[in-house]
């Protein structure tokens, strides 16, 4: 059995149906964006499929995994444990399926973002928010899909803005990488 089929089978057995369908949607959207931005489609496929493999772990399970596996996390992540499914999922993907560093990083950064995101990382981050099963109450997802196909950095900035706005409205902590990534991408655009 090919690795990708083995992963699909595992995710089908461990994730809820809704999350499994979302994972397939992200996989497909990531491949579509990879074609547009000349990124290895196989890497986009694997990273997209695996991005939420740890999403249904409880906060206790995530924190236990982090401690058991010596994964470094910030104080924000310790409080807002939702973000942790990126780091934990990346570690699981590496240990369970031997995925490359690039795929691991794309899984990790899909929750936190990072100022040094590669195009693959950006693709997975954006595909997660615009895959075809996804709906958004806060923004027009159709125009976001159009934007992602023309201007990937613009789509990343748009999503970070929307996330930060919603975190402020909910009076929640904001992880520092989001601000750093937003600033970096915006400064790069100003210089163009
Ligand atoms: Fe996620
Ligand atoms: Fe997701």
mmCIF file of C-alpha atoms and ligand atoms in Angstrom:
data_model
loop_
_atom_site.group_PDB
_atom_site.id
_atom_site.type_symbol
_atom_site.label_atom_id
_atom_site.label_comp_id
_atom_site.label_asym_id
_atom_site.label_seq_id
_atom_site.Cartn_x
_atom_site.Cartn_y
_atom_site.Cartn_z
ATOM 1 C CA UNK A 1 0.000 0.000 0.000
ATOM 2 C CA UNK A 2 1.261 3.459 -0.873
ATOM 3 C CA UNK A 3 2.031 5.788 2.019
ATOM 4 C CA UNK A 4 -0.702 8.232 1.049
ATOM 5 C CA UNK A 5 -3.346 5.473 1.084
ATOM 6 C CA UNK A 6 -2.124 4.214 4.437
ATOM 7 C CA UNK A 7 -2.387 7.750 5.856
ATOM 8 C CA UNK A 8 -5.895 8.175 4.428
ATOM 9 C CA UNK A 9 -6.959 4.927 6.029
ATOM 10 C CA UNK A 10 -5.476 5.915 9.397
ATOM 11 C CA UNK A 11 -7.110 9.360 9.338
ATOM 12 C CA UNK A 12 -10.457 7.889 8.301
ATOM 13 C CA UNK A 13 -10.267 5.623 11.353
ATOM 14 C CA UNK A 14 -9.125 8.237 13.860
ATOM 15 C CA UNK A 15 -10.737 11.544 12.839
ATOM 16 C CA UNK A 16 -14.416 12.442 12.824
ATOM 17 C CA UNK A 17 -16.042 12.204 9.390
ATOM 18 C CA UNK A 18 -16.300 15.996 9.174
ATOM 19 C CA UNK A 19 -12.588 16.458 9.893
ATOM 20 C CA UNK A 20 -11.599 13.689 7.517
ATOM 21 C CA UNK A 21 -13.564 15.314 4.695
ATOM 22 C CA UNK A 22 -11.935 18.662 5.559
ATOM 23 C CA UNK A 23 -8.483 17.019 5.409
ATOM 24 C CA UNK A 24 -9.191 15.658 1.929
ATOM 25 C CA UNK A 25 -10.439 19.115 0.909
ATOM 26 C CA UNK A 26 -7.229 20.765 2.133
ATOM 27 C CA UNK A 27 -5.193 18.106 0.332
ATOM 28 C CA UNK A 28 -6.966 18.847 -2.965
ATOM 29 C CA UNK A 29 -6.771 22.610 -2.576
ATOM 30 C CA UNK A 30 -3.080 22.399 -1.624
ATOM 31 C CA UNK A 31 -2.358 20.427 -4.806
ATOM 32 C CA UNK A 32 -4.271 22.992 -6.874
ATOM 33 C CA UNK A 33 -2.262 25.857 -5.368
ATOM 34 C CA UNK A 34 0.996 23.887 -5.702
ATOM 35 C CA UNK A 35 0.393 23.678 -9.471
ATOM 36 C CA UNK A 36 -0.107 27.443 -9.666
ATOM 37 C CA UNK A 37 2.942 28.316 -7.553
ATOM 38 C CA UNK A 38 5.304 25.612 -8.866
ATOM 39 C CA UNK A 39 5.616 23.696 -5.634
ATOM 40 C CA UNK A 40 6.101 19.919 -5.449
ATOM 41 C CA UNK A 41 2.531 18.574 -5.657
ATOM 42 C CA UNK A 42 3.362 15.414 -3.721
ATOM 43 C CA UNK A 43 4.605 17.428 -0.763
ATOM 44 C CA UNK A 44 1.531 19.666 -0.859
ATOM 45 C CA UNK A 45 -0.690 16.586 -1.032
ATOM 46 C CA UNK A 46 0.898 14.924 2.006
ATOM 47 C CA UNK A 47 1.101 18.100 4.100
ATOM 48 C CA UNK A 48 -2.492 19.052 3.293
ATOM 49 C CA UNK A 49 -3.798 15.599 4.119
ATOM 50 C CA UNK A 50 -1.870 15.419 7.398
ATOM 51 C CA UNK A 51 -2.246 19.013 8.635
ATOM 52 C CA UNK A 52 -5.027 18.293 11.152
ATOM 53 C CA UNK A 53 -3.972 14.796 12.236
ATOM 54 C CA UNK A 54 -3.750 15.968 15.879
ATOM 55 C CA UNK A 55 -6.719 18.347 15.789
ATOM 56 C CA UNK A 56 -9.048 16.118 17.762
ATOM 57 C CA UNK A 57 -6.706 15.521 20.689
ATOM 58 C CA UNK A 58 -7.918 17.092 23.939
ATOM 59 C CA UNK A 59 -5.968 19.982 25.541
ATOM 60 C CA UNK A 60 -4.714 17.512 28.171
ATOM 61 C CA UNK A 61 -3.544 15.047 25.521
ATOM 62 C CA UNK A 62 -1.790 17.809 23.567
ATOM 63 C CA UNK A 63 0.038 19.123 26.643
ATOM 64 C CA UNK A 64 1.001 15.607 27.694
ATOM 65 C CA UNK A 65 2.344 14.878 24.200
ATOM 66 C CA UNK A 66 4.356 18.098 24.244
ATOM 67 C CA UNK A 67 5.890 17.288 27.632
ATOM 68 C CA UNK A 68 6.538 13.605 26.849
ATOM 69 C CA UNK A 69 8.247 14.480 23.575
ATOM 70 C CA UNK A 70 10.211 17.529 24.746
ATOM 71 C CA UNK A 71 8.524 19.880 22.301
ATOM 72 C CA UNK A 72 9.221 23.507 23.121
ATOM 73 C CA UNK A 73 6.135 25.682 23.364
ATOM 74 C CA UNK A 74 5.445 29.292 24.292
ATOM 75 C CA UNK A 75 3.375 30.518 27.192
ATOM 76 C CA UNK A 76 0.672 31.556 24.724
ATOM 77 C CA UNK A 77 0.542 28.009 23.359
ATOM 78 C CA UNK A 78 0.347 26.543 26.848
ATOM 79 C CA UNK A 79 -2.742 28.668 27.496
ATOM 80 C CA UNK A 80 -4.307 28.595 24.052
ATOM 81 C CA UNK A 81 -3.765 24.870 23.463
ATOM 82 C CA UNK A 82 -5.779 24.879 20.222
ATOM 83 C CA UNK A 83 -2.682 26.150 18.408
ATOM 84 C CA UNK A 84 -0.696 23.115 19.544
ATOM 85 C CA UNK A 85 -2.212 20.650 17.092
ATOM 86 C CA UNK A 86 0.199 22.077 14.508
ATOM 87 C CA UNK A 87 3.380 21.306 16.422
ATOM 88 C CA UNK A 88 2.084 18.007 17.770
ATOM 89 C CA UNK A 89 0.683 16.949 14.392
ATOM 90 C CA UNK A 90 4.032 17.713 12.752
ATOM 91 C CA UNK A 91 5.870 15.559 15.292
ATOM 92 C CA UNK A 92 3.407 12.699 14.886
ATOM 93 C CA UNK A 93 3.666 12.909 11.077
ATOM 94 C CA UNK A 94 7.434 12.632 11.295
ATOM 95 C CA UNK A 95 7.517 9.793 13.815
ATOM 96 C CA UNK A 96 4.634 7.806 12.353
ATOM 97 C CA UNK A 97 5.128 8.316 8.614
ATOM 98 C CA UNK A 98 8.675 9.664 8.322
ATOM 99 C CA UNK A 99 7.639 12.800 6.450
ATOM 100 C CA UNK A 100 10.336 15.289 5.436
ATOM 101 C CA UNK A 101 11.287 18.401 7.363
ATOM 102 C CA UNK A 102 9.452 20.563 4.806
ATOM 103 C CA UNK A 103 6.176 18.719 5.281
ATOM 104 C CA UNK A 104 6.624 18.744 9.033
ATOM 105 C CA UNK A 105 7.127 22.492 8.942
ATOM 106 C CA UNK A 106 4.045 23.070 6.793
ATOM 107 C CA UNK A 107 1.955 21.105 9.310
ATOM 108 C CA UNK A 108 3.486 22.976 12.228
ATOM 109 C CA UNK A 109 3.024 26.455 10.774
ATOM 110 C CA UNK A 110 -0.583 25.963 9.667
ATOM 111 C CA UNK A 111 -1.683 27.114 13.126
ATOM 112 C CA UNK A 112 1.074 29.508 14.198
ATOM 113 C CA UNK A 113 2.372 30.852 10.877
ATOM 114 C CA UNK A 114 6.041 31.892 10.832
ATOM 115 C CA UNK A 115 7.971 34.827 9.367
ATOM 116 C CA UNK A 116 10.126 32.360 7.427
ATOM 117 C CA UNK A 117 7.267 30.431 5.864
ATOM 118 C CA UNK A 118 8.074 28.773 2.537
ATOM 119 C CA UNK A 119 5.638 28.754 -0.368
ATOM 120 C CA UNK A 120 4.617 25.215 0.647
ATOM 121 C CA UNK A 121 3.893 26.424 4.198
ATOM 122 C CA UNK A 122 1.795 29.300 2.859
ATOM 123 C CA UNK A 123 -0.101 26.977 0.548
ATOM 124 C CA UNK A 124 -1.113 24.654 3.382
ATOM 125 C CA UNK A 125 -2.002 27.589 5.640
ATOM 126 C CA UNK A 126 -4.243 29.124 2.979
ATOM 127 C CA UNK A 127 -5.701 25.835 1.658
ATOM 128 C CA UNK A 128 -6.878 25.057 5.190
ATOM 129 C CA UNK A 129 -9.093 28.150 5.162
ATOM 130 C CA UNK A 130 -10.431 28.015 1.607
ATOM 131 C CA UNK A 131 -10.904 24.298 0.830
ATOM 132 C CA UNK A 132 -14.192 23.649 -0.909
ATOM 133 C CA UNK A 133 -16.087 22.204 2.079
ATOM 134 C CA UNK A 134 -15.185 25.136 4.274
ATOM 135 C CA UNK A 135 -17.543 27.966 5.116
ATOM 136 C CA UNK A 136 -16.707 31.256 6.760
ATOM 137 C CA UNK A 137 -18.985 33.485 8.768
ATOM 138 C CA UNK A 138 -16.455 36.300 8.932
ATOM 139 C CA UNK A 139 -15.355 36.771 5.307
ATOM 140 C CA UNK A 140 -16.326 36.155 1.705
ATOM 141 C CA UNK A 141 -14.674 32.803 1.081
ATOM 142 C CA UNK A 142 -15.268 32.875 -2.693
ATOM 143 C CA UNK A 143 -13.215 36.034 -3.133
ATOM 144 C CA UNK A 144 -10.581 34.619 -0.784
ATOM 145 C CA UNK A 145 -10.328 31.575 -3.089
ATOM 146 C CA UNK A 146 -9.846 33.867 -6.058
ATOM 147 C CA UNK A 147 -7.231 35.905 -4.189
ATOM 148 C CA UNK A 148 -5.278 32.778 -3.156
ATOM 149 C CA UNK A 149 -4.882 31.789 -6.799
ATOM 150 C CA UNK A 150 -3.534 35.209 -7.820
ATOM 151 C CA UNK A 151 -1.704 36.492 -4.756
ATOM 152 C CA UNK A 152 -0.660 33.914 -2.160
ATOM 153 C CA UNK A 153 0.981 36.394 0.234
ATOM 154 C CA UNK A 154 -2.074 38.624 -0.007
ATOM 155 C CA UNK A 155 -4.219 35.641 0.995
ATOM 156 C CA UNK A 156 -1.930 34.856 3.954
ATOM 157 C CA UNK A 157 -2.118 38.482 5.166
ATOM 158 C CA UNK A 158 -5.897 38.510 4.742
ATOM 159 C CA UNK A 159 -6.312 35.363 6.839
ATOM 160 C CA UNK A 160 -3.929 36.561 9.565
ATOM 161 C CA UNK A 161 -5.866 39.845 9.732
ATOM 162 C CA UNK A 162 -9.121 38.000 10.049
ATOM 163 C CA UNK A 163 -7.705 35.680 12.749
ATOM 164 C CA UNK A 164 -6.240 38.560 14.758
ATOM 165 C CA UNK A 165 -9.493 40.530 14.540
ATOM 166 C CA UNK A 166 -11.482 37.588 15.784
ATOM 167 C CA UNK A 167 -8.996 36.888 18.613
ATOM 168 C CA UNK A 168 -9.263 40.504 19.766
ATOM 169 C CA UNK A 169 -13.062 40.374 19.634
ATOM 170 C CA UNK A 170 -12.985 37.226 21.768
ATOM 171 C CA UNK A 171 -10.442 38.768 24.150
ATOM 172 C CA UNK A 172 -7.940 35.966 23.470
ATOM 173 C CA UNK A 173 -4.157 35.882 23.330
ATOM 174 C CA UNK A 174 -2.427 36.373 19.977
ATOM 175 C CA UNK A 175 0.663 34.310 19.215
ATOM 176 C CA UNK A 176 3.648 36.464 18.371
ATOM 177 C CA UNK A 177 4.515 34.707 15.110
ATOM 178 C CA UNK A 178 1.259 35.923 13.572
ATOM 179 C CA UNK A 179 2.265 39.527 14.119
ATOM 180 C CA UNK A 180 5.835 38.879 12.954
ATOM 181 C CA UNK A 181 4.652 37.094 9.820
ATOM 182 C CA UNK A 182 2.137 39.813 9.015
ATOM 183 C CA UNK A 183 4.748 42.559 9.445
ATOM 184 C CA UNK A 184 7.335 40.693 7.364
ATOM 185 C CA UNK A 185 4.974 40.038 4.459
ATOM 186 C CA UNK A 186 3.660 43.598 4.536
ATOM 187 C CA UNK A 187 7.156 45.119 4.593
ATOM 188 C CA UNK A 188 8.162 42.888 1.660
ATOM 189 C CA UNK A 189 5.172 44.206 -0.287
ATOM 190 C CA UNK A 190 6.016 47.822 0.520
ATOM 191 C CA UNK A 191 9.513 47.306 -0.894
ATOM 192 C CA UNK A 192 8.204 45.945 -4.205
HETATM 193 FE FE1 LIG B 1 -5.738 22.873 11.984
HETATM 194 FE FE1 LIG B 2 -7.686 22.323 9.150
#
